XYZ file of C-alpha atoms in Angstrom:
515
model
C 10.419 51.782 -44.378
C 13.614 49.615 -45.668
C 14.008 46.268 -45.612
C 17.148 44.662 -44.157
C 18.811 42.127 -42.663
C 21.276 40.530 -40.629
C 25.107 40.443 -41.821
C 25.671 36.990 -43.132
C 28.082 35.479 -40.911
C 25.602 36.836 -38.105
C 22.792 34.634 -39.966
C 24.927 31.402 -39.778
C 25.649 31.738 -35.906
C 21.895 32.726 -35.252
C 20.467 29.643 -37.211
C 22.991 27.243 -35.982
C 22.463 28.207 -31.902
C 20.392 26.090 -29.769
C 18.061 28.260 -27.421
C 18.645 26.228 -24.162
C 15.722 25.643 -21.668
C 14.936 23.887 -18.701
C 11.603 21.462 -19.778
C 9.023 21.938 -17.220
C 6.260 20.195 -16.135
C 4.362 22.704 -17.710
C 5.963 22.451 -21.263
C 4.156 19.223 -22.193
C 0.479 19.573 -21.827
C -0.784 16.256 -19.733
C -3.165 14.202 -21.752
C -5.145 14.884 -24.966
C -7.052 18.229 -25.602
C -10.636 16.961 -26.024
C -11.811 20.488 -27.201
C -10.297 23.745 -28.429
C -11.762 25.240 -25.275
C -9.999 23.392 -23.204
C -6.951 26.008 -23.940
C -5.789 28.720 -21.979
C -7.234 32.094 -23.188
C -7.238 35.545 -21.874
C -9.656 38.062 -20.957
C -10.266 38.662 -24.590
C -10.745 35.115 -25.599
C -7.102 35.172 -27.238
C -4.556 32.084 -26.932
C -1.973 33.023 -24.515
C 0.503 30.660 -25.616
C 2.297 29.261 -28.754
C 1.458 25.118 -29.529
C 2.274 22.284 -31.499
C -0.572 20.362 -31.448
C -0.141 16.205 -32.926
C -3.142 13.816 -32.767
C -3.241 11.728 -29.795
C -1.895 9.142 -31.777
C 1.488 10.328 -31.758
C 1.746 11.561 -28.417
C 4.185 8.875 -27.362
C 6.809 9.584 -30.028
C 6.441 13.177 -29.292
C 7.415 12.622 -25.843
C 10.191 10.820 -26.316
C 11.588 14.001 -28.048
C 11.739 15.774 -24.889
C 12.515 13.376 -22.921
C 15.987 13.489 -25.179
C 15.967 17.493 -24.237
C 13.967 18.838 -27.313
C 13.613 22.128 -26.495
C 10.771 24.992 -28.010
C 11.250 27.970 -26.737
C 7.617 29.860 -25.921
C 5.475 26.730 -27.683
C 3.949 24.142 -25.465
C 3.179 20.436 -26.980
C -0.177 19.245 -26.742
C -2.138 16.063 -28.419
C -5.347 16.219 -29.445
C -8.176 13.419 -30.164
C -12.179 13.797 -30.751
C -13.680 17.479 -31.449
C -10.043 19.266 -31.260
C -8.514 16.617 -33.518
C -11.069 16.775 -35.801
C -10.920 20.715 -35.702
C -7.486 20.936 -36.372
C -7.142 18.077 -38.907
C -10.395 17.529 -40.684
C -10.546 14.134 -42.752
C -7.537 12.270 -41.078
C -7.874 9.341 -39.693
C -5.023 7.373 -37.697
C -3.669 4.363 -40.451
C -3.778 1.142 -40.031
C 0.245 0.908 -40.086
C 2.279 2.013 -36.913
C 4.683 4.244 -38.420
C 6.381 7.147 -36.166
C 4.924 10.332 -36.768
C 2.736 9.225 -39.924
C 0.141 11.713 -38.950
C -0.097 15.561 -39.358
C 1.510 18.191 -37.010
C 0.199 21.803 -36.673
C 1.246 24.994 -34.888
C -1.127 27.338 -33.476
C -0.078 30.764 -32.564
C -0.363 32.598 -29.064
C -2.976 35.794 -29.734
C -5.581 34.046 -31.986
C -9.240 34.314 -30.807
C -11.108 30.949 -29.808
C -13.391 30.300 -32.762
C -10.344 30.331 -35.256
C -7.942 28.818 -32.973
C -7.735 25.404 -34.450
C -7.294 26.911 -38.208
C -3.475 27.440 -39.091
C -2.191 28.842 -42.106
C -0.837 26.289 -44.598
C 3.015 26.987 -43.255
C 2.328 26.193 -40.264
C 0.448 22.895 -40.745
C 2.731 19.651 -41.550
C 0.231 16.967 -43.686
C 0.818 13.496 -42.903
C 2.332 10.940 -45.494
C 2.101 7.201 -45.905
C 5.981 6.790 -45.430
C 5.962 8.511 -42.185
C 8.559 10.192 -40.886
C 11.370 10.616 -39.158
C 12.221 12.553 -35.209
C 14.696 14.449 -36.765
C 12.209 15.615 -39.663
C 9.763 16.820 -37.364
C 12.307 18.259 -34.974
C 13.397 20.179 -38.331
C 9.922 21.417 -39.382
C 9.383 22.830 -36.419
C 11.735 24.466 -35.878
C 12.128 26.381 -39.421
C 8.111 26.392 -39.820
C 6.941 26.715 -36.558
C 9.435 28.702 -34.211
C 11.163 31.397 -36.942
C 9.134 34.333 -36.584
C 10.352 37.386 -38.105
C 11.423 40.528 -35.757
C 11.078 44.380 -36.306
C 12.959 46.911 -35.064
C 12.065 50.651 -35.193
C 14.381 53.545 -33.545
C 12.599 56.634 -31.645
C 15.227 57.616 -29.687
C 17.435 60.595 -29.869
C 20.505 58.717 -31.026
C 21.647 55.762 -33.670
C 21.642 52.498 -31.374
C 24.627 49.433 -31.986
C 22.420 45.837 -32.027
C 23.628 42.897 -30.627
C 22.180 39.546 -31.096
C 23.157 37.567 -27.823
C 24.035 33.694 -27.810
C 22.614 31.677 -25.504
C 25.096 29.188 -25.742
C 27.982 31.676 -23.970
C 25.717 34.481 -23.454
C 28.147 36.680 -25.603
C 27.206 39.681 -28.009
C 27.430 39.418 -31.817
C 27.200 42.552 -33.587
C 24.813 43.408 -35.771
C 25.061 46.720 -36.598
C 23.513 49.582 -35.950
C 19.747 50.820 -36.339
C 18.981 54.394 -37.574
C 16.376 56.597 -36.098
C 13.095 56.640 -37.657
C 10.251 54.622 -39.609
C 11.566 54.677 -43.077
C 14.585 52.825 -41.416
C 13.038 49.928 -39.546
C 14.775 46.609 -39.350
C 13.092 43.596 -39.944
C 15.106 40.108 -39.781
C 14.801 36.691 -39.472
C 14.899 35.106 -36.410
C 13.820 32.274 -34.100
C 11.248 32.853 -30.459
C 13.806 33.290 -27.844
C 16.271 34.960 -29.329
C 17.902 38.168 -27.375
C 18.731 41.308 -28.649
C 20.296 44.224 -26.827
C 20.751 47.809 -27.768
C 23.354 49.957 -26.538
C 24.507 53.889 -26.917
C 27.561 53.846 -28.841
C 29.264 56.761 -26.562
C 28.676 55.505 -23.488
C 28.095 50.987 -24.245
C 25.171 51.232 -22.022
C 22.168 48.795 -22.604
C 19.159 51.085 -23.440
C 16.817 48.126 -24.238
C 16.395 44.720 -25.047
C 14.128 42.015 -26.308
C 13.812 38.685 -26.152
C 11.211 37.238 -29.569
C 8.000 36.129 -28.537
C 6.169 36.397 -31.452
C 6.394 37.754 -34.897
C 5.859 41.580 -34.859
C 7.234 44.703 -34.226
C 9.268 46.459 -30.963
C 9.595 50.409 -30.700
C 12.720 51.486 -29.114
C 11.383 54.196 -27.391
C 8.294 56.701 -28.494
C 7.747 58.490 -31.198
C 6.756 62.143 -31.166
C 3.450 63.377 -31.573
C 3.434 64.788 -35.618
C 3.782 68.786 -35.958
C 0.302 69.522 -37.592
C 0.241 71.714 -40.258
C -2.032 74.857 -39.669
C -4.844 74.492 -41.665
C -5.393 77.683 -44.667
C -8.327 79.708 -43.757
C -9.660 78.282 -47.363
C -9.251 75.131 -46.636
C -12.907 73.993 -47.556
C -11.814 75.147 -50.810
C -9.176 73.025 -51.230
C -10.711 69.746 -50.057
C -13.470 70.976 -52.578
C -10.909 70.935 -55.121
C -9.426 67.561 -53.871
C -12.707 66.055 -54.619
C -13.160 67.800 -58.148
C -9.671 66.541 -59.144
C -10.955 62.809 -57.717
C -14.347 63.037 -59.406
C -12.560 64.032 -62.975
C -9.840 60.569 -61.843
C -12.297 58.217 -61.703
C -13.684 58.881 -65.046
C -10.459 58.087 -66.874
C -10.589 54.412 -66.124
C -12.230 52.356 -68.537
C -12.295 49.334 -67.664
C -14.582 47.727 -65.411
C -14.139 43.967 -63.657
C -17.910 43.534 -62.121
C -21.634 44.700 -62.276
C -21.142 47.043 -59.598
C -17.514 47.931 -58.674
C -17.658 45.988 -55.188
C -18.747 43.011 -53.106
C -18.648 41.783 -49.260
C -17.141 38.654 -48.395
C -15.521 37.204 -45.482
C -11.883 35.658 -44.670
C -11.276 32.317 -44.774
C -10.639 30.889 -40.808
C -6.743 30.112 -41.462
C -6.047 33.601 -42.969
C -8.725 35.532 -40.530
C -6.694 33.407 -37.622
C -3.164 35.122 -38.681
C -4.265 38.611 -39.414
C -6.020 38.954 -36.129
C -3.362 37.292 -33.830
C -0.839 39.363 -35.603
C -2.204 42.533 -34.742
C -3.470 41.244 -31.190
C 0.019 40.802 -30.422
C 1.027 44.104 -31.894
C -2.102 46.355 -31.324
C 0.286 48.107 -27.833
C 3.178 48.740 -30.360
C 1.178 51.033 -33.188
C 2.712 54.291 -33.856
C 1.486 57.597 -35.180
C 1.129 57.493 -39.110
C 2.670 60.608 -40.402
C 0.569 62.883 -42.366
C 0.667 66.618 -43.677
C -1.287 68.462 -46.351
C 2.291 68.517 -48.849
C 2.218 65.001 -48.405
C -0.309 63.216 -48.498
C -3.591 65.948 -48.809
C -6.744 66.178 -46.888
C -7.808 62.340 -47.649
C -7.397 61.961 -43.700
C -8.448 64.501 -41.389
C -5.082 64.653 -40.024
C -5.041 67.972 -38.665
C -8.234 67.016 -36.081
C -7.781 63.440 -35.256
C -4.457 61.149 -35.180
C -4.325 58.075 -37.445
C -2.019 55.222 -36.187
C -0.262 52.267 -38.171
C 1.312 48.913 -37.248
C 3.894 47.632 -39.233
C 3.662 44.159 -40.743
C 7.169 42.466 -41.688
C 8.005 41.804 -45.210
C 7.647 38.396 -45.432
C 4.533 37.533 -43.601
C 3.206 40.744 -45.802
C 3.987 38.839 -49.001
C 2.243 35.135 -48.036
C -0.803 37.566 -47.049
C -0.771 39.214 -50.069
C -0.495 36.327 -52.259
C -3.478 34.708 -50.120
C -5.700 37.370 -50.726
C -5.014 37.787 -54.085
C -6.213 34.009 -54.819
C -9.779 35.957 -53.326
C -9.689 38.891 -55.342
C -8.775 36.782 -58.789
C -12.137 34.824 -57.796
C -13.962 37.889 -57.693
C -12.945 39.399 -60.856
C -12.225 36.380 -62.794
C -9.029 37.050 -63.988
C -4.947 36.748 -63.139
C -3.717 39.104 -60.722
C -0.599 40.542 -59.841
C 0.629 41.940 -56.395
C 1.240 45.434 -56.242
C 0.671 46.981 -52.737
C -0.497 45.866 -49.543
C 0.249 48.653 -46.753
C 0.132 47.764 -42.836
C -2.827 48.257 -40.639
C -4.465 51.571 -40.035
C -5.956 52.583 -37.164
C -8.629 55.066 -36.586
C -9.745 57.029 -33.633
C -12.870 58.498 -32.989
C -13.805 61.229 -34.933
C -11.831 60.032 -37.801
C -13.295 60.652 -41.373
C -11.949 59.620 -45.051
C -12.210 61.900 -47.710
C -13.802 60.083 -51.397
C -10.937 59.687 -53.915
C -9.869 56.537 -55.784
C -6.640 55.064 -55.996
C -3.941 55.115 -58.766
C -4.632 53.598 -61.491
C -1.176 51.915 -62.348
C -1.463 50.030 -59.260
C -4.694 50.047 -57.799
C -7.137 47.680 -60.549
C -8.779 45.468 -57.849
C -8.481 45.827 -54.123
C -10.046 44.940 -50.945
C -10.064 46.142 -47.544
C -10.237 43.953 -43.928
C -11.675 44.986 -40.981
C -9.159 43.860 -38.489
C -10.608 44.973 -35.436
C -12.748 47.363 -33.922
C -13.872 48.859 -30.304
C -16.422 50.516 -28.606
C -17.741 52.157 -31.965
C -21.250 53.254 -31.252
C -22.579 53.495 -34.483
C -21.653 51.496 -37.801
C -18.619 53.188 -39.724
C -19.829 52.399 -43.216
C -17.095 51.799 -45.882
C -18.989 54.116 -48.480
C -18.696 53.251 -52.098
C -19.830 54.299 -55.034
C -21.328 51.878 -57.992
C -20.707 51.966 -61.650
C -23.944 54.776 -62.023
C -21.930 56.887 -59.012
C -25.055 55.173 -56.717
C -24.084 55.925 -53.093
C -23.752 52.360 -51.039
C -22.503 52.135 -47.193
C -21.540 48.580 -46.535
C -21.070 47.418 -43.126
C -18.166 45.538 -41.892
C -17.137 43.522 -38.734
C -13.778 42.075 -37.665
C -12.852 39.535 -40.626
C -14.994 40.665 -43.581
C -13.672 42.110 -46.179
C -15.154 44.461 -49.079
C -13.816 43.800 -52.466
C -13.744 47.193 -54.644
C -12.479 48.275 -57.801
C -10.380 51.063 -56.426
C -9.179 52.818 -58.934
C -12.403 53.250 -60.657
C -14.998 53.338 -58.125
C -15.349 56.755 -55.702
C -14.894 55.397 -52.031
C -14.101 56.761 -48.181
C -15.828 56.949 -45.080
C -17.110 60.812 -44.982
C -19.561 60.360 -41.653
C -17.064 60.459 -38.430
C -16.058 57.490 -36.423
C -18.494 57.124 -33.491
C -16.568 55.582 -30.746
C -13.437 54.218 -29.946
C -11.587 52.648 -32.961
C -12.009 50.664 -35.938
C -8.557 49.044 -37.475
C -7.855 48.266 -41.424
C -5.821 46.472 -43.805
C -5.659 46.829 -47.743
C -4.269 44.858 -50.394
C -4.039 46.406 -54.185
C -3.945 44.203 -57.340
C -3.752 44.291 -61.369
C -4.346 42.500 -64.113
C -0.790 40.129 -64.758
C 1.380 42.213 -66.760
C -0.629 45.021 -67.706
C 0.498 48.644 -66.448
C -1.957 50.045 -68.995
C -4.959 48.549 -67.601
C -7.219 51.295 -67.057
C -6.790 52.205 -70.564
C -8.348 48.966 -72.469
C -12.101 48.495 -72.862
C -13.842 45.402 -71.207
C -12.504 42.015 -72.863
C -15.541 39.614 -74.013
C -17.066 37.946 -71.067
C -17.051 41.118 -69.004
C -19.744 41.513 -67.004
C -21.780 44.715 -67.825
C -21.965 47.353 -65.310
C -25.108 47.425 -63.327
C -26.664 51.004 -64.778
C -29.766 51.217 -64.642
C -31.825 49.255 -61.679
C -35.472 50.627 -62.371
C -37.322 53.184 -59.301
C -35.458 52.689 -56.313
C -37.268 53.960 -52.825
C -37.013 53.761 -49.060
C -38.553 51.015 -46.974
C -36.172 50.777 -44.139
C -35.224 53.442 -41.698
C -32.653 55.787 -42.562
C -29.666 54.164 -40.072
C -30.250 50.552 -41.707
C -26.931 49.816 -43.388
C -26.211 46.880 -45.098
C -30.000 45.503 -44.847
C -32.070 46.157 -47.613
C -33.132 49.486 -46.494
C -33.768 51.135 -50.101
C -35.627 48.475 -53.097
C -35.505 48.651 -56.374
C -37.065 47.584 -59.092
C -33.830 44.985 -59.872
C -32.961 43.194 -56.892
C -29.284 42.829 -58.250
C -28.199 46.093 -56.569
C -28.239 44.199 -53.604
C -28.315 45.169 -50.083
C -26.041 47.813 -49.673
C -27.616 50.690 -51.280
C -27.505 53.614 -48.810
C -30.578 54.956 -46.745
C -29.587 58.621 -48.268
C -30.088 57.729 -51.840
C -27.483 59.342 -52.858
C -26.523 59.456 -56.189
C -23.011 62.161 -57.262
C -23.057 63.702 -60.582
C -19.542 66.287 -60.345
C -17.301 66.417 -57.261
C -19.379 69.618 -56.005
C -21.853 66.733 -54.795
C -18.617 65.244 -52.915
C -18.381 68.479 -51.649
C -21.638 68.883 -50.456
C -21.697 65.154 -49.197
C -18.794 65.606 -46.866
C -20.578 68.791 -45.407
C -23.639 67.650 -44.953
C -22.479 64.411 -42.811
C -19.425 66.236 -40.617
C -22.151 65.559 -37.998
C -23.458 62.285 -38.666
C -25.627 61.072 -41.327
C -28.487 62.343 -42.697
C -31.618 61.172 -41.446
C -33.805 61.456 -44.650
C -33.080 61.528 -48.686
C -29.636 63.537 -49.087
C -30.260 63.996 -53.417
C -33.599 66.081 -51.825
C -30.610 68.212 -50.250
C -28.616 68.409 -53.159
């Protein structure tokens, strides 16, 4: 995947064109929204429109925009008082002064669910200011905050494609370029809801698709083709069992540690759960196949039984997430962080398993992993990790938690099938600021010390409670999570044997008793 971008001139046209609309009826919302509920949702419980949403307060001024022909393509206007005011803007309060548009403006974006809906990202929220300010100001903000949304382009069609961006204004083309065939050559640019692209075979000019932006995300020209699988050695077991050898002998080399355990559950906050789940809401039809074969990328997926998919995420919304969620991860481990990876979101199918390995060590000091979504999954898909003693725990996630783990350090996957339909991720990778070498350097002073030893642990839950206190020991501080196995690895022939012994489903009594 590359980035790119639109030629220059190209840039200046697009951000200078007016998208022109007829204002309907329909475009301003009549009255004030008394509750977030009182929005139109779908079948899902998803927004199924863009807003700006203003306090009721400054409906009048508002108005008088479109009454001058203020146009926003895709985003309806709404004002809000009571319960939705105070949901969207918490602790403002309408001053004393009558000064145009001295209150707060904030967009809210089509495919968010309806308990988040009313929590925007900081970008997309405009604070209010004693001065006030001006129409033209808020016509501005709007339309660089509210209605740019970036665009992605991927190629699956049997030829390179010529891109046109079309202005409204004349409804001429403007070349663009063209778009090469494949993943590692998507397009992503900048542009505004409402613009139109068209695509055309340079042999013959014809139009083979276009797209007008509705949202931020990602459009396939065409489909791609379902991977050639590798076949499978007949000693295959062998080399997974030498996969998890290799990964068992990794995950000693690192050092350093950053908490008593190696991991810890938490949950999103509302803004930043509100934009990772509309984004991939709005996206989820346009996934495509990931692409993985045993020179590749190894047996860490099961690949050659069960298809992974991926949706794309565009560069720049990638990087505000990733700087988010790196303010979360520096609160876990207590120290400065530094971006290094944060991939786009995986999907699983049923039947899909994940092999225990850690991540690379350069890269990978503190991580986390979001559960994005999931459907019709029968049984909980633990995210299995484990602890600083190589303690087995299966942690349970639902759509906006997240698991913070040290990932280079600590052995994790998700050996026991997916039960059920599918079960979408996201991960973000982190290290300490500046510090390649990390792995290499004993704890700093004020460390915490790794959780080792935790006293006589036993069973008093049933053996399919995850994530609830099934197993007690003698120091509560091992928390909840330990699994109902009790299993504990000492060499990566226990991997081995692990990932047998639960191709089926889980064990339903003590697995060390097996080993």
């Amino acid at each position: 995947m590359i980035f790119s971008s639109l030629h220059k001139a190209s840039i200046h046209s697009l951000l200078l064109a007016t998208i022109s609309i007829t204002i309907t009826p329909e475009t301003v919302v009549a009255g004030a929204i008394q509750s977030i509920d009182e929005l139109p949702y779908d079948e899902n419980g998803r927004l199924t429109k863009h807003f700006v949403a203003v306090p009721e307060r400054c409906a009048p001024s508002i108005q008088s925009l479109y009454d001058e022909g203020f146009t926003m393509y895709g985003r309806d206007f709404i004002s809000v008082e009571g319960e939705a005011s105070n949901a969207i803007f918490p602790g403002w309060s309408p001053p004393p002064t009558d000064v145009p548009l001295d209150c707060p403006v904030a967009c809210i974006e089509r495919g968010v669910e309806r308990s988040v809906a009313a929590k925007t990202m900081p970008q997309f929220h405009l604070e209010a200011r004693s001065e006030g300010r001006s129409l033209q100001e808020y016509k501005d903000w709007v339309f660089s905050a509210c209605q740019r949304a970036e665009q992605g382009f991927v190629n699956y069609l049997d030829f390179i494609v010529n891109i046109y961006w079309i202005d409204s204004r004349d409804g001429n083309r403007v070349d663009q370029g063209q778009l090469k065939q494949g993943e590692r050559n998507t397009l992503f640019i900048t542009s505004y809801l409402g613009h139109k692209f068209e695509f055309t075979n340079p042999e013959t000019d014809e139009v083979v698709f276009s797209h007008t932006v509705e949202y931020t995300g990602i459009a396939p020209l065409g489909k791609p083709d379902s991977p050639i699988k590798d076949e499978l050695d007949t000693d295959y077991e062998d080399q997974i069992s030498n996969t998890l050898d290799a990964e068992w002998r990794r995950h000693k080399r690192v050092t350093r540690s950053f908490s008593p355990l190696g991991f810890h559950k938490g949950r999103l906050p509302d803004d930043l759960w509100a934009s990772i789940q509309a984004y991939y809401y709005n996206n989820k039809n346009d996934k495509v196949l990931e692409e993985w074969t045993r020179s590749g990328k190894g047996f860490f997926v099961n690949w050659w039984e069960i298809d992974p998919f991926f949706v794309q995420i565009p560069w720049e919304l990638r990087r505000e997430w990733q700087s988010r969620l790196r303010e979360l991860v520096e609160g876990w481990v207590g120290e400065e962080l530094e971006n290094t990876d944060i991939y786009g979101m995986r999907q699983y199918e049923g039947g899909a398993r994940l092999l225990t390995h850690v991540d690379r060590e350069q890269t990978h000091a503190a991580s986390l992993i979001i559960n994005v979504a999931q459907g019709n999954v029968s049984r909980p898909w633990t995210i299995e990790v484990h602890d600083h003693a190589d303690r087995l725990h299966e942690v349970v996630m639902e759509p906006g938690d997240i698991v913070y783990y040290e990932s280079a350090k600590c052995l994790h996957g998700r050996n026991t099938p997916l039960k059920g339909g599918f079960y979408t991720n996201l991960f973000a990778h982190y290290r300490p600021k500046g510090d390649a070498e990390w792995f290499t350097r004993e704890n700093p002073p004020g460390t915490p010390e790794p959780l080792i030893d935790v006293g006589e642990c036993r069973l008093v839950g049933k053996s399919d409670q995850y994530s609830q206190g099934a197993v007690k020991c003698d120091n509560d501080a091992i928390g909840p999570h330990l699994s109902p196995s009790m299993f504990t690895a000492t060499s990566g022939r226990d991997l081995f044997k692990w990932w047998k012994g639960v191709a089926d489903g889980p064990p339903s009594s003590s697995f060390n008793d097996e080993l």
